[in-house]
Coordinates of C-alpha atoms and ligand atoms in Angstrom, one line a residue:
X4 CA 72.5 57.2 -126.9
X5 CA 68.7 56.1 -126.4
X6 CA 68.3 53.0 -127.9
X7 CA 64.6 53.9 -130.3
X8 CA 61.3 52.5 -128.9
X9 CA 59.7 49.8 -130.5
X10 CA 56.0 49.9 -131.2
X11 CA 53.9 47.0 -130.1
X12 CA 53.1 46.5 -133.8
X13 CA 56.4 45.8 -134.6
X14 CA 56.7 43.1 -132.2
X15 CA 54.7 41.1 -133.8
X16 CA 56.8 40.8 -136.9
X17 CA 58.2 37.6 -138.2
X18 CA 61.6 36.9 -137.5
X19 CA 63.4 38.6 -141.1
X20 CA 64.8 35.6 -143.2
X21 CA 68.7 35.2 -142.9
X22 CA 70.8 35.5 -146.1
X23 CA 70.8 37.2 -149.8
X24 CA 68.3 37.0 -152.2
X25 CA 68.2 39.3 -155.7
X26 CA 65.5 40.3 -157.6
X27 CA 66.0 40.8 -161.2
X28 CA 64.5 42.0 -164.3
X29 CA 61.9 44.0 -162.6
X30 CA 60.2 47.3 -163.4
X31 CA 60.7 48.8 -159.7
X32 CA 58.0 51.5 -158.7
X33 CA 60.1 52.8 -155.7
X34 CA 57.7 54.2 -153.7
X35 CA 58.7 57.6 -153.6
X36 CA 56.9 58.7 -156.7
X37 CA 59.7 58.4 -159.0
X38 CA 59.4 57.3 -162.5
X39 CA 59.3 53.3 -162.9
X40 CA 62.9 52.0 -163.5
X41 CA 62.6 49.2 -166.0
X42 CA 65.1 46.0 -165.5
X43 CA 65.7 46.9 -162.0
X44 CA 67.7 44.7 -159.2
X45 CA 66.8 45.0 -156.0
X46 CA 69.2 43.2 -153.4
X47 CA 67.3 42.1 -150.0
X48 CA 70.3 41.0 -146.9
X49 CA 68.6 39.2 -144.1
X50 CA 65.3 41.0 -144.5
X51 CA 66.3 44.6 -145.7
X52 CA 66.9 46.2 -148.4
X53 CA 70.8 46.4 -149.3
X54 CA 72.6 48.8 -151.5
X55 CA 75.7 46.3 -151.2
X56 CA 76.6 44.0 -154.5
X57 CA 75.2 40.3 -154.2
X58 CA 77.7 37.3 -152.7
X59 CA 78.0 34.6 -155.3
X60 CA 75.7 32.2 -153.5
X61 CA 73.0 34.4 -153.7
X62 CA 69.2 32.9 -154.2
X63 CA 67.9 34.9 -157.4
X64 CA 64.9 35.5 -158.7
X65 CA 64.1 36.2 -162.0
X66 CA 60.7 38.7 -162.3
X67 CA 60.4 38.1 -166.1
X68 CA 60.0 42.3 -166.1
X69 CA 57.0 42.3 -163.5
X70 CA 56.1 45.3 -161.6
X71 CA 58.1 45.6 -158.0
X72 CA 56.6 48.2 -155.5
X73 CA 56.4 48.4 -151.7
X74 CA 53.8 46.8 -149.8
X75 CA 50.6 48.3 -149.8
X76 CA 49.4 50.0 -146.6
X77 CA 46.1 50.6 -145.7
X78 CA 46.0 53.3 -142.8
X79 CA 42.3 53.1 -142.2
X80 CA 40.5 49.7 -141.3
X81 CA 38.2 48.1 -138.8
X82 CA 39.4 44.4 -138.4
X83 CA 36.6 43.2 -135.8
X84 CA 34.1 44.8 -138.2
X85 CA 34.6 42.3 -141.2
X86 CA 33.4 38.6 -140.8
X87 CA 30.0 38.8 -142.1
X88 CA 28.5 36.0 -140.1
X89 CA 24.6 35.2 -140.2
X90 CA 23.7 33.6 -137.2
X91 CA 19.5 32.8 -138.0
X92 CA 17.8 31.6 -135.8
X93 CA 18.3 27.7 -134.4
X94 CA 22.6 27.7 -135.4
X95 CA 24.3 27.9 -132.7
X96 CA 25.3 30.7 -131.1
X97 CA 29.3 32.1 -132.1
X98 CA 31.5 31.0 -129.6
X99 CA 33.2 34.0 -127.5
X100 CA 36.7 32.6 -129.4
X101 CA 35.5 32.3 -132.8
X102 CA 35.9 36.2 -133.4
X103 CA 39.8 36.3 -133.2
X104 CA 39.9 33.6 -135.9
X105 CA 37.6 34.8 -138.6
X106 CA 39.7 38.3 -137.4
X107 CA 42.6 36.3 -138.4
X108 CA 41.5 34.9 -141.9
X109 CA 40.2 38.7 -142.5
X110 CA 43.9 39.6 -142.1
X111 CA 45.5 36.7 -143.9
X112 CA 43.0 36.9 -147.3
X113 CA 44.4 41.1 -147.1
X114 CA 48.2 40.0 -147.0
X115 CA 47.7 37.6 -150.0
X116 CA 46.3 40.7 -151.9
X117 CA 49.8 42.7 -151.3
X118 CA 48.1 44.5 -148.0
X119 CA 51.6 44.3 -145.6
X120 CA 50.3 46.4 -143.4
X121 CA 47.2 48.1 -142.1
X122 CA 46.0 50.6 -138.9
X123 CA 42.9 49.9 -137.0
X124 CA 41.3 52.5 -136.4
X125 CA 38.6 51.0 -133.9
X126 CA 37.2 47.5 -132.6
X127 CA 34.8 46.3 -130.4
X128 CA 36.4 44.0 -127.6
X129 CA 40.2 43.6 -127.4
X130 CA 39.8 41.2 -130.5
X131 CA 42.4 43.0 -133.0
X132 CA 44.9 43.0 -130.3
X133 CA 44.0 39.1 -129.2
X134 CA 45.2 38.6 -133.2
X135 CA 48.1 40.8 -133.1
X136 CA 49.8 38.7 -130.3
X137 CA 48.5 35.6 -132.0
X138 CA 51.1 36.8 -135.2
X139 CA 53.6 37.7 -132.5
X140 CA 53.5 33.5 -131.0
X141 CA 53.8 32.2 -134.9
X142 CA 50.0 31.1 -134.7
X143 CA 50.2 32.9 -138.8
X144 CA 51.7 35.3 -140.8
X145 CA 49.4 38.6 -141.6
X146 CA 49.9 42.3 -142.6
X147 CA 51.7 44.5 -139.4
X148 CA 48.8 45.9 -137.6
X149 CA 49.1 48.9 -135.7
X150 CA 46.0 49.0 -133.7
X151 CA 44.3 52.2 -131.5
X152 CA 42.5 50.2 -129.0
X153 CA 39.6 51.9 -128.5
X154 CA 38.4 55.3 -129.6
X155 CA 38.1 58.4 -127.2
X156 CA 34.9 60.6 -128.1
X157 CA 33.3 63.1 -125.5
X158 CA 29.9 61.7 -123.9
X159 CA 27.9 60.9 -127.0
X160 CA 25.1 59.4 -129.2
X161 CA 28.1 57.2 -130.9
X162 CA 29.5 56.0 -127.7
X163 CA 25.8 54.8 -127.5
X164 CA 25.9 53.5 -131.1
X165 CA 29.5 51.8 -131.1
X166 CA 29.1 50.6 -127.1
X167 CA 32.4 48.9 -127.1
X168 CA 34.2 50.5 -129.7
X169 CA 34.9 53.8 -128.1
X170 CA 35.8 55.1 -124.7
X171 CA 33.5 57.7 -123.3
X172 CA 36.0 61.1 -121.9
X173 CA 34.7 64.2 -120.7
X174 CA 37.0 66.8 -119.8
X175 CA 41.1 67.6 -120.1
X176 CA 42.0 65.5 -117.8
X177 CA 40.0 62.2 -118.5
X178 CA 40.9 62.9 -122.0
X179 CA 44.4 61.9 -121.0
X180 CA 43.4 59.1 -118.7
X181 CA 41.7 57.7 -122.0
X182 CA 44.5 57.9 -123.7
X183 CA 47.3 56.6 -121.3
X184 CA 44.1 53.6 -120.8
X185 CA 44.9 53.1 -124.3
X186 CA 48.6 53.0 -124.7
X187 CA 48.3 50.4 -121.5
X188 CA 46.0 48.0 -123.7
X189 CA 48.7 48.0 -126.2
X190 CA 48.2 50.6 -129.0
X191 CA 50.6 51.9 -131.1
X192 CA 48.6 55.5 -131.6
X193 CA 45.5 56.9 -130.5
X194 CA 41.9 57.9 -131.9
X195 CA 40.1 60.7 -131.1
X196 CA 36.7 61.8 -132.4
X197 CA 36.6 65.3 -132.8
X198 CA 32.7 65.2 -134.6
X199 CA 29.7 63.2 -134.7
X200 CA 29.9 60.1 -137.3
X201 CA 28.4 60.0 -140.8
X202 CA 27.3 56.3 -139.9
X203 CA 25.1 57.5 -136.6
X204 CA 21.7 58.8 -137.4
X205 CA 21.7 60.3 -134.0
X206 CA 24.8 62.4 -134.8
X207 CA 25.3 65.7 -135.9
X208 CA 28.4 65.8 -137.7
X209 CA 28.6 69.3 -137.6
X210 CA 29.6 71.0 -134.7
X211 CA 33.1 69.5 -132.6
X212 CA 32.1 67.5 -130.5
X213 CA 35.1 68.0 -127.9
X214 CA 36.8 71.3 -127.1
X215 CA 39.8 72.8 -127.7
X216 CA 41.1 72.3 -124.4
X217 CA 39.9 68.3 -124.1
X218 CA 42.2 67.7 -127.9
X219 CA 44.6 70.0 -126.2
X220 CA 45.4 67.5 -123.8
X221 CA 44.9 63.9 -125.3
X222 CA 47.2 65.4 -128.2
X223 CA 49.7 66.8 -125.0
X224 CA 50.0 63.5 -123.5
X225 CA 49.8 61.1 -126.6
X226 CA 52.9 62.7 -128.1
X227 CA 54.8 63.1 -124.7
X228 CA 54.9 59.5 -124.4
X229 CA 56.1 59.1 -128.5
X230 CA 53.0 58.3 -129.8
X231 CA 50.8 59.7 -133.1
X232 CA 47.0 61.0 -133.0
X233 CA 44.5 60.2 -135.4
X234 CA 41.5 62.7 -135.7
X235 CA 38.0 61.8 -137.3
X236 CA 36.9 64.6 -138.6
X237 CA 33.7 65.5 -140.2
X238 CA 32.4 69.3 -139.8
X239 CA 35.2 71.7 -140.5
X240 CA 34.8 73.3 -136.1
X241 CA 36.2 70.2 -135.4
X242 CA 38.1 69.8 -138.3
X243 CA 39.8 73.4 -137.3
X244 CA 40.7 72.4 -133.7
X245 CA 42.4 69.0 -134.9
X246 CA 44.8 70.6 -137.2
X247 CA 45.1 73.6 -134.7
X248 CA 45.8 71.2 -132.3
X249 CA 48.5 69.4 -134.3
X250 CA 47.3 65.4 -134.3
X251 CA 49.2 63.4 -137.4
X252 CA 46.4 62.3 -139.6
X253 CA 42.6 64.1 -140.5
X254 CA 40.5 60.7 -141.1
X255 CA 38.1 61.9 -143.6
X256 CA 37.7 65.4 -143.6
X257 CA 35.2 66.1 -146.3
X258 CA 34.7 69.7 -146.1
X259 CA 38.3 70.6 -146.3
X260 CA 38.1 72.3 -149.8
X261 CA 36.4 74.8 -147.8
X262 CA 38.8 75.9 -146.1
X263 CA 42.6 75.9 -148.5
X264 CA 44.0 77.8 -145.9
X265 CA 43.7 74.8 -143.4
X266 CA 44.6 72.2 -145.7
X267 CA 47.8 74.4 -146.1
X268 CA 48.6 74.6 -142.3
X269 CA 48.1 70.8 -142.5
X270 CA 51.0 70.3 -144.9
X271 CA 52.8 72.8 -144.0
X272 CA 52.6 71.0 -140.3
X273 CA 53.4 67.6 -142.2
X274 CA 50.2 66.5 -141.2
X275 CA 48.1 63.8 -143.5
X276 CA 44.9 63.5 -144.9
X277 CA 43.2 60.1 -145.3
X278 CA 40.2 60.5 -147.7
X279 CA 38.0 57.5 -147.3
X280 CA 36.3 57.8 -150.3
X281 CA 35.2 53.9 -150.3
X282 CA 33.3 53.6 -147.3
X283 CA 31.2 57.1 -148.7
X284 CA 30.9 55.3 -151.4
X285 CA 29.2 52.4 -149.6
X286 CA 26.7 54.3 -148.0
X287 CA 25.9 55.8 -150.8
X288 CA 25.2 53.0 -153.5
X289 CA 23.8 51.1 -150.3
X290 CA 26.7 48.4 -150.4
X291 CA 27.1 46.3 -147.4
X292 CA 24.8 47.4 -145.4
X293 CA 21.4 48.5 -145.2
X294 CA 21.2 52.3 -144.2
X295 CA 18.9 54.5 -142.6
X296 CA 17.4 56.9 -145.7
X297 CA 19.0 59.9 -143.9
X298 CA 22.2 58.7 -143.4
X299 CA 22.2 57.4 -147.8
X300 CA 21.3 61.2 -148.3
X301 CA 24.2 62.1 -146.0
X302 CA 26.3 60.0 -147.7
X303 CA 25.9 61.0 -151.2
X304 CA 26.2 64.4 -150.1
X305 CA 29.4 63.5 -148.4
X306 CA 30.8 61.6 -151.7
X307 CA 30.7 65.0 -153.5
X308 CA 32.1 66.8 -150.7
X309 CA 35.4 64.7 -150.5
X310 CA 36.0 64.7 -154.3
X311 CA 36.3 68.0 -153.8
X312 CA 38.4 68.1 -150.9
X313 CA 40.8 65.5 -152.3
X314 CA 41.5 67.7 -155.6
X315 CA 42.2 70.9 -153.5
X316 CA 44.3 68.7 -151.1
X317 CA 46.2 67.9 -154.3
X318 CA 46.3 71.2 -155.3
X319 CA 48.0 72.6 -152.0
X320 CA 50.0 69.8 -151.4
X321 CA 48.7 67.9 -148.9
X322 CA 50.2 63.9 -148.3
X323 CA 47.0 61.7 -148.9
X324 CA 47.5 58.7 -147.6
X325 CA 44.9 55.6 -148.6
X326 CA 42.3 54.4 -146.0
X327 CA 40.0 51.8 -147.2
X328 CA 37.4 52.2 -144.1
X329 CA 35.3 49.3 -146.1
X330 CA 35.1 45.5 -146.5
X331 CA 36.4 43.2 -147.4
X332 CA 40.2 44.3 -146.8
X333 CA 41.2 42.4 -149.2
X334 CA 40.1 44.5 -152.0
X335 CA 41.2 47.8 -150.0
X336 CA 43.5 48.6 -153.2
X337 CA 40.2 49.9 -154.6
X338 CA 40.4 52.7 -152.6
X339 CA 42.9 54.0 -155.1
X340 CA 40.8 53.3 -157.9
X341 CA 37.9 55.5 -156.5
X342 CA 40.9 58.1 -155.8
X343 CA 42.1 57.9 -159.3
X344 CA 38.4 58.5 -160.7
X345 CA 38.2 61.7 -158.0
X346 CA 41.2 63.3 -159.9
X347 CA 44.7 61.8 -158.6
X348 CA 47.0 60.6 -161.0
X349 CA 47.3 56.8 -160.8
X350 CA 51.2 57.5 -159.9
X351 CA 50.5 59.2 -156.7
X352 CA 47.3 57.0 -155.9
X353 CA 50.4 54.3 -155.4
X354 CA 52.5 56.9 -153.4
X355 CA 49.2 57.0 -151.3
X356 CA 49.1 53.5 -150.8
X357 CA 52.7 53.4 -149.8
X358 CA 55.1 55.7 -148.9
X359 CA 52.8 58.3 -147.6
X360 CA 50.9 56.0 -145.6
X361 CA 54.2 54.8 -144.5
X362 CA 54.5 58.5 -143.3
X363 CA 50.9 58.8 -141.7
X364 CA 52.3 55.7 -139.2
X365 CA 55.2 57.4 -138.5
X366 CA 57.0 54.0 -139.9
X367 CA 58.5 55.7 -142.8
X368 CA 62.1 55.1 -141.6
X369 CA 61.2 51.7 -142.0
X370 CA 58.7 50.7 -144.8
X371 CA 56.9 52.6 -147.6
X372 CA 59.6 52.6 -150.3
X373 CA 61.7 50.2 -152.1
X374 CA 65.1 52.0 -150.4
X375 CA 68.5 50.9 -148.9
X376 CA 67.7 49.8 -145.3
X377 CA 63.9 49.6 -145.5
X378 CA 62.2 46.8 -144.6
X379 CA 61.7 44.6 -147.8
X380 CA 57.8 44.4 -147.2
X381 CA 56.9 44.1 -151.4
X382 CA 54.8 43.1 -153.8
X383 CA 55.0 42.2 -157.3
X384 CA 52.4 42.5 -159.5
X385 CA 51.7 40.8 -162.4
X386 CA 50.7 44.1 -165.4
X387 CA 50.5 47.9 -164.7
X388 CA 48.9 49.5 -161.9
X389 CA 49.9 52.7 -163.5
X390 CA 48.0 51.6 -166.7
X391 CA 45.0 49.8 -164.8
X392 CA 44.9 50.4 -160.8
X393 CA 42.4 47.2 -161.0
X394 CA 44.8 44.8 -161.0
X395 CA 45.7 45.6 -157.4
X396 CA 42.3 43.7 -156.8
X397 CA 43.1 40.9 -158.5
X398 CA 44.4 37.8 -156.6
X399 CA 46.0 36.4 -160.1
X400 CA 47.8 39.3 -160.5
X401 CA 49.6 39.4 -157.2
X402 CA 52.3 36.9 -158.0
X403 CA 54.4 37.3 -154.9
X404 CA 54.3 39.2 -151.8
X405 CA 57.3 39.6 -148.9
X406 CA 57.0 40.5 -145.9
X407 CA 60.5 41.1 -144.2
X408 CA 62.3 39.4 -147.5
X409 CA 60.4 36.1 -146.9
X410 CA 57.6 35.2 -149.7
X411 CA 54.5 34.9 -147.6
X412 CA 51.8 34.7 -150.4
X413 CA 51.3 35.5 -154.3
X414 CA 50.1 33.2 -157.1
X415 CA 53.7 32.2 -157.6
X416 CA 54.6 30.7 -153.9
X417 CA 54.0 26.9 -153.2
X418 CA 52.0 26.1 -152.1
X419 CA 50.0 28.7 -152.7
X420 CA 47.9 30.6 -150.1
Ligands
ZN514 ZN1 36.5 54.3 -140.0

């Protein structure tokens, strides 16, 4: 018997809490898309979710008929890109250690909104990884991050554009020395972009940017050594070669509706699509950040585009999983709201969120649903996300929120977070 690898995410956990603790009276949204189960009892033994019946001695708490679900998971982030810090000129210049902090309270506001865990798509600097092993010494308690390191792209305007983010590879075989550089920083999967970005004016989205042979082999040696590959995709010729090329999640992928015979070789391959419809959003309405006219008209464009996409994904069947790809984190729940307005029901928006995105991580043997022997990463909610998705984004409406059967945050813990 192997004895099962442990990603590096996963070592940053906190230590489960020892002994029994019952949740009753709940309405339990399970994660798996089942109907809600009113007055519910969940059972969590030293962290996990137990089938067995409760010892006498038991802590219990009593939910007064809240709504109990899984954890929310957001599968597409950038950490390092959030603190929005003004430096004008005469302050004082950030400190090179600052970052990792205001990285940290980024993380720390997301778990109080229910947001257990979340995968980082792409930093600058080694910053998200600095906060990781910061969780894993007890400095705080955040969501599980599951971090890429940086992103491998062919020679390119955006390796220009995101200097530190990504990690120029031309080739097969310095493809797979870009991964394996990867998996050495410490990620737990790797990123590959397979087009131009949306967000560079210098970029043509269209065309793949890396060939068949150069995906070949980063997706070759990334899975060799146990890992998952997440593709950005943008034109469908890179699109194609992604899905051809088997990687585990299409980031994006706007165009897909074009093709329904791809988005089926994509389920059928148990691949997942991760919409982003927030951050198209943003670019769109001009949120955040002030964008280059082309890229606005790009960006409404795109908007469009993925509606689309994300009803024929529906359609054929494809597991959506929710990827914020916006700021703050703590309101990446909304993510679901824009996917509810695009056409999902609000049911599987909160699959998305969950048990799919579980899926997309590859951690679904562990998280994602409220199951025996899961994890007991949850959230309870105070109303209806099924009624009103918006309550997801409101911090008096998460009451509690576990991670590993110990209340880290929620309106209801004392002190209160
Ligand atoms: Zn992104």
């Amino acid at each position: 018997m192997t004895l099962p690898y442990v990603l590096p995410a996963l070592l940053a956990d906190p230590k489960p809490t020892e002994g029994v603790t019952v949740l009753v009276n709940a309405r339990l949204f399970c994660g798996t898309g089942a109907p809600v189960k009113d007055d519910a009892t969940v059972m969590i033994r030293d962290g996990y979710i137990s089938g067995e019946s409760a010892p006498r001695d038991a802590r219990v708490i009593d939910l007064g008929r809240r709504f109990l679900m899984p954890g929310l998971i957001d599968v597409h982030t950038h950490l390092a890109e959030q603190p929005e810090i003004e430096i004008v000129e005469g302050m004082e210049p950030l400190r090179p250690g600052v970052k990792g902090h205001l990285v940290a309270a980024v993380a720390q506001r997301a778990l109080r909104m229910g947001i257990t865990t979340v995968r980082d798509v792409g930093a600058r600097g080694d910053t998200v990884l600095e906060v990781r092993q910061a969780m894993r010494y007890g400095a705080f308690i955040g969501p599980r991050i599951l971090a890429c390191g940086r992103i491998v792209s062919a020679t390119s305007p955006g390796g220009h554009h995101f200097e530190d983010m990504y990690r120029e590879a031309d080739g097969p075989d310095e493809m797979r020395k870009a991964a394996r550089e990867q998996l050495r920083r410490g990620a737990d999967f790797v990123k590959i972009m397979m087009t131009g970005a949306r967000s560079v004016e210098l970029e043509n989205p269209g065309p793949a940017q890396v060939t068949r042979e150069e995906v070949a082999a980063l997706v070759d040696e990334v899975h060799r050594q146990g890992y998952r590959v997440a593709a950005h995709c943008e034109g469908l010729e890179g699109t194609v070669l992604a899905i051809e090329e088997g990687v585990d999640t299409i980031e994006h992928g706007f165009y897909l509706h074009e093709r329904p015979d791809l988005l089926e070789e994509l389920a059928a391959r148990g691949g997942v699509l991760v919409p982003t419809l927030s951050f198209l959003a943003d670019v769109a309405e001009q949120r955040h950040d002030n964008w280059s006219k082309h890229l606005v008209e790009r960006g409404v464009y795109n908007v469009e585009q993925a509606g689309k996409t994300l009803r024929a994904a529906i359609e054929v069947g494809v597991p959506i999983a929710m990827g914020f790809d916006s700021k703050p984190e703590e309101e990446a729940a909304s993510e679901l709201k824009l996917m509810v307005d695009a056409g999902m029901s609000p049911n599987d928006a909160l699959v998305a969120a969950t048990s799919t995105g579980a899926m997309a991580l590859g951690l679904n043997n562990l998280i994602g649903t409220v199951e025996t022997g899961k994890l007991a990463d949850l959230i309870v909610v105070d109303g209806d996300p099924l009624e009103d998705i918006g309550v997801l984004v409101d911090p008096d409406r998460i009451h509690l929120v576990f991670r590993g059967g110990t209340i880290v945050a929620g309106t209801a813990k004392t002190p209160n977070i």
